[in-house]
């Protein structure tokens, strides 16, 4: 059914349009429940189409036959569906399919395991190499540290050499020691005050 | 009826499956084309369907044929699962030969035949009276 033009009511459209043009606009449900019945339809009594008894009898017979055949067809189709489902689940081909799938699964798993083994071997080889490299680096580092330690010791010794007492310094050092008597005695109290003045000189 | 197909998707309780005509391409005016479709009863006519089982073109083509197509395999499955075909679908299937001929098709044809015979006899009567009058004249 055609819709109302632009929201304007149909009579207005009819007025605006030329009188000669035939406007057959059938708009379903144009009236709401509360609208009154049209004047032309006031005394209208809706009558169903007349029934021919002979035709009705023949029709009833045809309908019974039709329904019989239809129910039989339906049962047949239902049976076919059930049979197909049954064969799908527990048929002769179902077992073969299951077996084939299991075999495929096994072969695929075996292949997968082989691949995994190979990959693990490669990984092991790589790891061994990496470990060797790391060990070499570690050893080099340790050597360098050792060398540094030794150098530090040498430097320390060189500095200490200045304070050594040798054969030439002996007399000089003895005289120095005798000239400068050192007093290592001191007293300290609980507040941390040191007292270096003692009874000994 | 045994509901072998589970009513999944939208959880319907108490709905059933129907095989009916759904209007396709309803944005085009004055060119109808129907899809024969298995859908739930409560769905809109052109709304979501479960499966398309064929098509029907109501306008005749250049060779004066109206083309209909059916997927009989899936149709058998759905009817076996308890789907109800609607009247027009049942009529089409009857004409196709898959179902028995619908009683209304036969009665409509008989009525049409009676009508055409009546109009033919009327025209014959008119023709005969004209000839008679002419003869008399």
mmCIF file of N, CA, C and O in Angstrom, chain A residues 2 50 52 55-56 58-70 73-82 84-85, chain B residues 1-2 4 30 73 75-85 87 90-91 98-104 106-107 110-111:
data_model
loop_
_atom_site.group_PDB
_atom_site.id
_atom_site.type_symbol
_atom_site.label_atom_id
_atom_site.label_comp_id
_atom_site.label_asym_id
_atom_site.label_seq_id
_atom_site.Cartn_x
_atom_site.Cartn_y
_atom_site.Cartn_z
ATOM 1 N N UNK A 2 0.381 2.287 -0.646
ATOM 2 C CA UNK A 2 1.145 3.522 -0.790
ATOM 3 C C UNK A 2 1.052 4.355 0.482
ATOM 4 O O UNK A 2 0.049 4.321 1.187
ATOM 5 N N UNK A 50 -20.686 -16.999 -0.304
ATOM 6 C CA UNK A 50 -21.631 -18.128 -0.177
ATOM 7 C C UNK A 50 -20.950 -19.454 -0.430
ATOM 8 O O UNK A 50 -20.045 -19.554 -1.258
ATOM 9 N N UNK A 52 -21.030 -23.380 -1.605
ATOM 10 C CA UNK A 52 -21.764 -24.337 -2.434
ATOM 11 C C UNK A 52 -21.710 -25.702 -1.767
ATOM 12 O O UNK A 52 -20.612 -26.246 -1.612
ATOM 13 N N UNK A 55 -19.938 -28.517 -3.746
ATOM 14 C CA UNK A 55 -18.495 -28.255 -3.785
ATOM 15 C C UNK A 55 -17.857 -28.503 -2.422
ATOM 16 O O UNK A 55 -16.730 -29.042 -2.344
ATOM 17 N N UNK A 56 -18.613 -28.134 -1.339
ATOM 18 C CA UNK A 56 -18.055 -28.310 0.016
ATOM 19 C C UNK A 56 -17.819 -29.782 0.300
ATOM 20 O O UNK A 56 -16.790 -30.154 0.854
ATOM 21 N N UNK A 58 -17.286 -32.205 -1.818
ATOM 22 C CA UNK A 58 -16.137 -32.666 -2.622
ATOM 23 C C UNK A 58 -14.841 -32.168 -2.014
ATOM 24 O O UNK A 58 -13.848 -32.902 -1.916
ATOM 25 N N UNK A 59 -14.861 -30.883 -1.576
ATOM 26 C CA UNK A 59 -13.663 -30.280 -0.972
ATOM 27 C C UNK A 59 -13.263 -31.032 0.294
ATOM 28 O O UNK A 59 -12.073 -31.314 0.507
ATOM 29 N N UNK A 60 -14.279 -31.369 1.133
ATOM 30 C CA UNK A 60 -13.952 -32.070 2.386
ATOM 31 C C UNK A 60 -13.273 -33.398 2.083
ATOM 32 O O UNK A 60 -12.251 -33.759 2.692
ATOM 33 N N UNK A 61 -13.829 -34.096 1.083
ATOM 34 C CA UNK A 61 -13.213 -35.388 0.712
ATOM 35 C C UNK A 61 -11.771 -35.192 0.273
ATOM 36 O O UNK A 61 -10.850 -35.914 0.700
ATOM 37 N N UNK A 62 -11.611 -34.177 -0.591
ATOM 38 C CA UNK A 62 -10.245 -33.935 -1.083
ATOM 39 C C UNK A 62 -9.304 -33.594 0.052
ATOM 40 O O UNK A 62 -8.140 -34.027 0.069
ATOM 41 N N UNK A 63 -9.817 -32.829 1.025
ATOM 42 C CA UNK A 63 -8.967 -32.431 2.157
ATOM 43 C C UNK A 63 -8.573 -33.634 2.994
ATOM 44 O O UNK A 63 -7.418 -33.748 3.420
ATOM 45 N N UNK A 64 -9.531 -34.548 3.235
ATOM 46 C CA UNK A 64 -9.173 -35.724 4.045
ATOM 47 C C UNK A 64 -8.088 -36.530 3.350
ATOM 48 O O UNK A 64 -7.095 -36.951 3.975
ATOM 49 N N UNK A 65 -8.263 -36.702 2.031
ATOM 50 C CA UNK A 65 -7.260 -37.461 1.279
ATOM 51 C C UNK A 65 -5.904 -36.768 1.358
ATOM 52 O O UNK A 65 -4.864 -37.393 1.631
ATOM 53 N N UNK A 66 -5.927 -35.452 1.124
ATOM 54 C CA UNK A 66 -4.696 -34.661 1.153
ATOM 55 C C UNK A 66 -4.007 -34.775 2.496
ATOM 56 O O UNK A 66 -2.781 -34.989 2.563
ATOM 57 N N UNK A 67 -4.785 -34.650 3.587
ATOM 58 C CA UNK A 67 -4.165 -34.699 4.918
ATOM 59 C C UNK A 67 -3.592 -36.073 5.203
ATOM 60 O O UNK A 67 -2.517 -36.188 5.810
ATOM 61 N N UNK A 68 -4.293 -37.102 4.715
ATOM 62 C CA UNK A 68 -3.772 -38.463 4.899
ATOM 63 C C UNK A 68 -2.403 -38.601 4.245
ATOM 64 O O UNK A 68 -1.414 -39.037 4.871
ATOM 65 N N UNK A 69 -2.346 -38.178 2.959
ATOM 66 C CA UNK A 69 -1.076 -38.301 2.227
ATOM 67 C C UNK A 69 0.004 -37.464 2.890
ATOM 68 O O UNK A 69 1.159 -37.892 3.015
ATOM 69 N N UNK A 70 -0.375 -36.278 3.357
ATOM 70 C CA UNK A 70 0.622 -35.385 3.950
ATOM 71 C C UNK A 70 1.204 -35.960 5.228
ATOM 72 O O UNK A 70 2.421 -35.921 5.443
ATOM 73 N N UNK A 73 3.583 -38.694 4.358
ATOM 74 C CA UNK A 73 4.854 -38.137 3.874
ATOM 75 C C UNK A 73 5.709 -37.647 5.023
ATOM 76 O O UNK A 73 6.921 -37.891 5.069
ATOM 77 N N UNK A 74 5.047 -36.987 5.960
ATOM 78 C CA UNK A 74 5.794 -36.436 7.082
ATOM 79 C C UNK A 74 6.454 -37.541 7.892
ATOM 80 O O UNK A 74 7.634 -37.438 8.267
ATOM 81 N N UNK A 75 5.695 -38.594 8.135
ATOM 82 C CA UNK A 75 6.280 -39.708 8.902
ATOM 83 C C UNK A 75 7.454 -40.308 8.167
ATOM 84 O O UNK A 75 8.503 -40.638 8.749
ATOM 85 N N UNK A 76 7.303 -40.429 6.824
ATOM 86 C CA UNK A 76 8.414 -40.982 6.044
ATOM 87 C C UNK A 76 9.659 -40.133 6.142
ATOM 88 O O UNK A 76 10.784 -40.639 6.343
ATOM 89 N N UNK A 77 9.473 -38.809 6.031
ATOM 90 C CA UNK A 77 10.636 -37.931 6.104
ATOM 91 C C UNK A 77 11.291 -37.985 7.467
ATOM 92 O O UNK A 77 12.519 -37.972 7.585
ATOM 93 N N UNK A 78 10.433 -38.075 8.501
ATOM 94 C CA UNK A 78 10.981 -38.166 9.860
ATOM 95 C C UNK A 78 11.837 -39.420 10.008
ATOM 96 O O UNK A 78 12.944 -39.390 10.568
ATOM 97 N N UNK A 79 11.281 -40.518 9.455
ATOM 98 C CA UNK A 79 12.026 -41.788 9.546
ATOM 99 C C UNK A 79 13.364 -41.662 8.834
ATOM 100 O O UNK A 79 14.396 -42.135 9.322
ATOM 101 N N UNK A 80 13.327 -41.000 7.661
ATOM 102 C CA UNK A 80 14.577 -40.862 6.901
ATOM 103 C C UNK A 80 15.619 -40.072 7.692
ATOM 104 O O UNK A 80 16.802 -40.432 7.732
ATOM 105 N N UNK A 81 15.156 -38.993 8.311
ATOM 106 C CA UNK A 81 16.086 -38.168 9.103
ATOM 107 C C UNK A 81 16.684 -38.981 10.246
ATOM 108 O O UNK A 81 17.892 -38.956 10.486
ATOM 109 N N UNK A 82 15.818 -39.744 10.926
ATOM 110 C CA UNK A 82 16.301 -40.542 12.056
ATOM 111 C C UNK A 82 17.310 -41.585 11.586
ATOM 112 O O UNK A 82 18.339 -41.813 12.226
ATOM 113 N N UNK A 84 19.202 -41.464 8.931
ATOM 114 C CA UNK A 84 20.479 -40.827 8.565
ATOM 115 C C UNK A 84 21.302 -40.537 9.803
ATOM 116 O O UNK A 84 22.516 -40.774 9.852
ATOM 117 N N UNK A 85 20.609 -40.024 10.837
ATOM 118 C CA UNK A 85 21.321 -39.693 12.081
ATOM 119 C C UNK A 85 21.938 -40.952 12.689
ATOM 120 O O UNK A 85 23.090 -40.949 13.128
ATOM 121 N N UNK B 1 5.031 -33.630 17.769
ATOM 122 C CA UNK B 1 6.104 -33.652 16.763
ATOM 123 C C UNK B 1 7.442 -33.736 17.479
ATOM 124 O O UNK B 1 7.638 -33.121 18.504
ATOM 125 N N UNK B 2 8.308 -34.478 16.938
ATOM 126 C CA UNK B 2 9.641 -34.593 17.547
ATOM 127 C C UNK B 2 10.493 -33.432 17.055
ATOM 128 O O UNK B 2 10.689 -33.283 15.859
ATOM 129 N N UNK B 4 13.659 -32.506 16.406
ATOM 130 C CA UNK B 4 15.011 -33.032 16.343
ATOM 131 C C UNK B 4 16.020 -31.894 16.288
ATOM 132 O O UNK B 4 17.089 -31.980 16.856
ATOM 133 N N UNK B 30 7.160 -2.450 -6.502
ATOM 134 C CA UNK B 30 6.542 -3.003 -7.715
ATOM 135 C C UNK B 30 7.377 -4.099 -8.357
ATOM 136 O O UNK B 30 7.250 -4.350 -9.543
ATOM 137 N N UNK B 73 16.368 -31.820 -0.807
ATOM 138 C CA UNK B 73 17.066 -32.547 0.247
ATOM 139 C C UNK B 73 16.840 -31.895 1.609
ATOM 140 O O UNK B 73 16.415 -32.537 2.573
ATOM 141 N N UNK B 75 14.645 -29.675 2.286
ATOM 142 C CA UNK B 75 13.202 -29.597 2.568
ATOM 143 C C UNK B 75 12.751 -30.850 3.298
ATOM 144 O O UNK B 75 12.019 -30.794 4.289
ATOM 145 N N UNK B 76 13.217 -32.014 2.800
ATOM 146 C CA UNK B 76 12.868 -33.276 3.459
ATOM 147 C C UNK B 76 13.361 -33.282 4.895
ATOM 148 O O UNK B 76 12.651 -33.715 5.812
ATOM 149 N N UNK B 77 14.584 -32.780 5.096
ATOM 150 C CA UNK B 77 15.142 -32.741 6.450
ATOM 151 C C UNK B 77 14.269 -31.905 7.373
ATOM 152 O O UNK B 77 13.915 -32.325 8.479
ATOM 153 N N UNK B 78 13.887 -30.711 6.908
ATOM 154 C CA UNK B 78 13.138 -29.828 7.797
ATOM 155 C C UNK B 78 11.754 -30.364 8.079
ATOM 156 O O UNK B 78 11.256 -30.285 9.200
ATOM 157 N N UNK B 79 11.103 -30.960 7.049
ATOM 158 C CA UNK B 79 9.769 -31.522 7.294
ATOM 159 C C UNK B 79 9.890 -32.717 8.222
ATOM 160 O O UNK B 79 9.010 -32.970 9.049
ATOM 161 N N UNK B 80 10.997 -33.473 8.091
ATOM 162 C CA UNK B 80 11.221 -34.566 9.025
ATOM 163 C C UNK B 80 11.456 -34.068 10.440
ATOM 164 O O UNK B 80 11.103 -34.747 11.399
ATOM 165 N N UNK B 81 12.037 -32.867 10.594
ATOM 166 C CA UNK B 81 12.230 -32.289 11.925
ATOM 167 C C UNK B 81 10.983 -31.615 12.453
ATOM 168 O O UNK B 81 10.983 -31.102 13.562
ATOM 169 N N UNK B 82 9.905 -31.577 11.670
ATOM 170 C CA UNK B 82 8.648 -31.040 12.172
ATOM 171 C C UNK B 82 8.383 -29.607 11.791
ATOM 172 O O UNK B 82 7.868 -28.848 12.595
ATOM 173 N N UNK B 83 8.696 -29.200 10.573
ATOM 174 C CA UNK B 83 8.382 -27.846 10.120
ATOM 175 C C UNK B 83 7.030 -27.857 9.415
ATOM 176 O O UNK B 83 6.667 -28.824 8.759
ATOM 177 N N UNK B 84 6.264 -26.745 9.591
ATOM 178 C CA UNK B 84 4.963 -26.621 8.933
ATOM 179 C C UNK B 84 5.112 -25.776 7.689
ATOM 180 O O UNK B 84 5.550 -24.640 7.784
ATOM 181 N N UNK B 85 4.735 -26.283 6.520
ATOM 182 C CA UNK B 85 4.708 -25.396 5.354
ATOM 183 C C UNK B 85 3.414 -24.579 5.341
ATOM 184 O O UNK B 85 2.375 -25.038 5.788
ATOM 185 N N UNK B 87 0.310 -22.222 3.385
ATOM 186 C CA UNK B 87 -0.582 -22.586 2.266
ATOM 187 C C UNK B 87 0.044 -22.337 0.902
ATOM 188 O O UNK B 87 0.058 -23.236 0.067
ATOM 189 N N UNK B 90 2.676 -24.863 0.229
ATOM 190 C CA UNK B 90 2.095 -26.189 -0.017
ATOM 191 C C UNK B 90 1.524 -26.251 -1.428
ATOM 192 O O UNK B 90 1.659 -27.270 -2.120
ATOM 193 N N UNK B 91 0.912 -25.151 -1.865
ATOM 194 C CA UNK B 91 0.340 -25.138 -3.222
ATOM 195 C C UNK B 91 1.428 -25.253 -4.274
ATOM 196 O O UNK B 91 1.324 -26.024 -5.233
ATOM 197 N N UNK B 98 6.068 -32.530 -5.647
ATOM 198 C CA UNK B 98 6.690 -33.079 -4.445
ATOM 199 C C UNK B 98 5.634 -33.489 -3.430
ATOM 200 O O UNK B 98 5.751 -34.519 -2.775
ATOM 201 N N UNK B 99 4.603 -32.643 -3.270
ATOM 202 C CA UNK B 99 3.446 -32.950 -2.429
ATOM 203 C C UNK B 99 2.292 -33.361 -3.345
ATOM 204 O O UNK B 99 2.350 -33.127 -4.555
ATOM 205 N N UNK B 100 1.224 -33.948 -2.775
ATOM 206 C CA UNK B 100 0.025 -34.110 -3.606
ATOM 207 C C UNK B 100 -0.583 -32.749 -3.908
ATOM 208 O O UNK B 100 -0.361 -31.785 -3.168
ATOM 209 N N UNK B 101 -1.372 -32.672 -4.995
ATOM 210 C CA UNK B 101 -1.996 -31.406 -5.390
ATOM 211 C C UNK B 101 -2.912 -30.907 -4.286
ATOM 212 O O UNK B 101 -3.735 -31.667 -3.770
ATOM 213 N N UNK B 102 -2.784 -29.609 -3.946
ATOM 214 C CA UNK B 102 -3.598 -29.024 -2.880
ATOM 215 C C UNK B 102 -5.064 -29.000 -3.323
ATOM 216 O O UNK B 102 -5.349 -28.688 -4.483
ATOM 217 N N UNK B 103 -6.026 -29.317 -2.431
ATOM 218 C CA UNK B 103 -7.442 -29.316 -2.818
ATOM 219 C C UNK B 103 -7.907 -27.967 -3.351
ATOM 220 O O UNK B 103 -8.694 -27.893 -4.289
ATOM 221 N N UNK B 104 -7.377 -26.886 -2.749
ATOM 222 C CA UNK B 104 -7.835 -25.564 -3.176
ATOM 223 C C UNK B 104 -7.380 -25.268 -4.592
ATOM 224 O O UNK B 104 -8.072 -24.562 -5.326
ATOM 225 N N UNK B 106 -7.243 -27.404 -7.007
ATOM 226 C CA UNK B 106 -8.193 -28.084 -7.897
ATOM 227 C C UNK B 106 -9.511 -27.324 -7.933
ATOM 228 O O UNK B 106 -10.084 -27.068 -9.006
ATOM 229 N N UNK B 107 -9.992 -26.913 -6.736
ATOM 230 C CA UNK B 107 -11.282 -26.213 -6.685
ATOM 231 C C UNK B 107 -11.195 -24.861 -7.379
ATOM 232 O O UNK B 107 -12.118 -24.460 -8.094
ATOM 233 N N UNK B 110 -11.351 -25.509 -11.032
ATOM 234 C CA UNK B 110 -12.724 -25.846 -11.471
ATOM 235 C C UNK B 110 -13.581 -24.592 -11.554
ATOM 236 O O UNK B 110 -14.317 -24.381 -12.531
ATOM 237 N N UNK B 111 -13.460 -23.756 -10.522
ATOM 238 C CA UNK B 111 -14.247 -22.517 -10.516
ATOM 239 C C UNK B 111 -13.895 -21.653 -11.718
ATOM 240 O O UNK B 111 -14.768 -21.080 -12.371
#
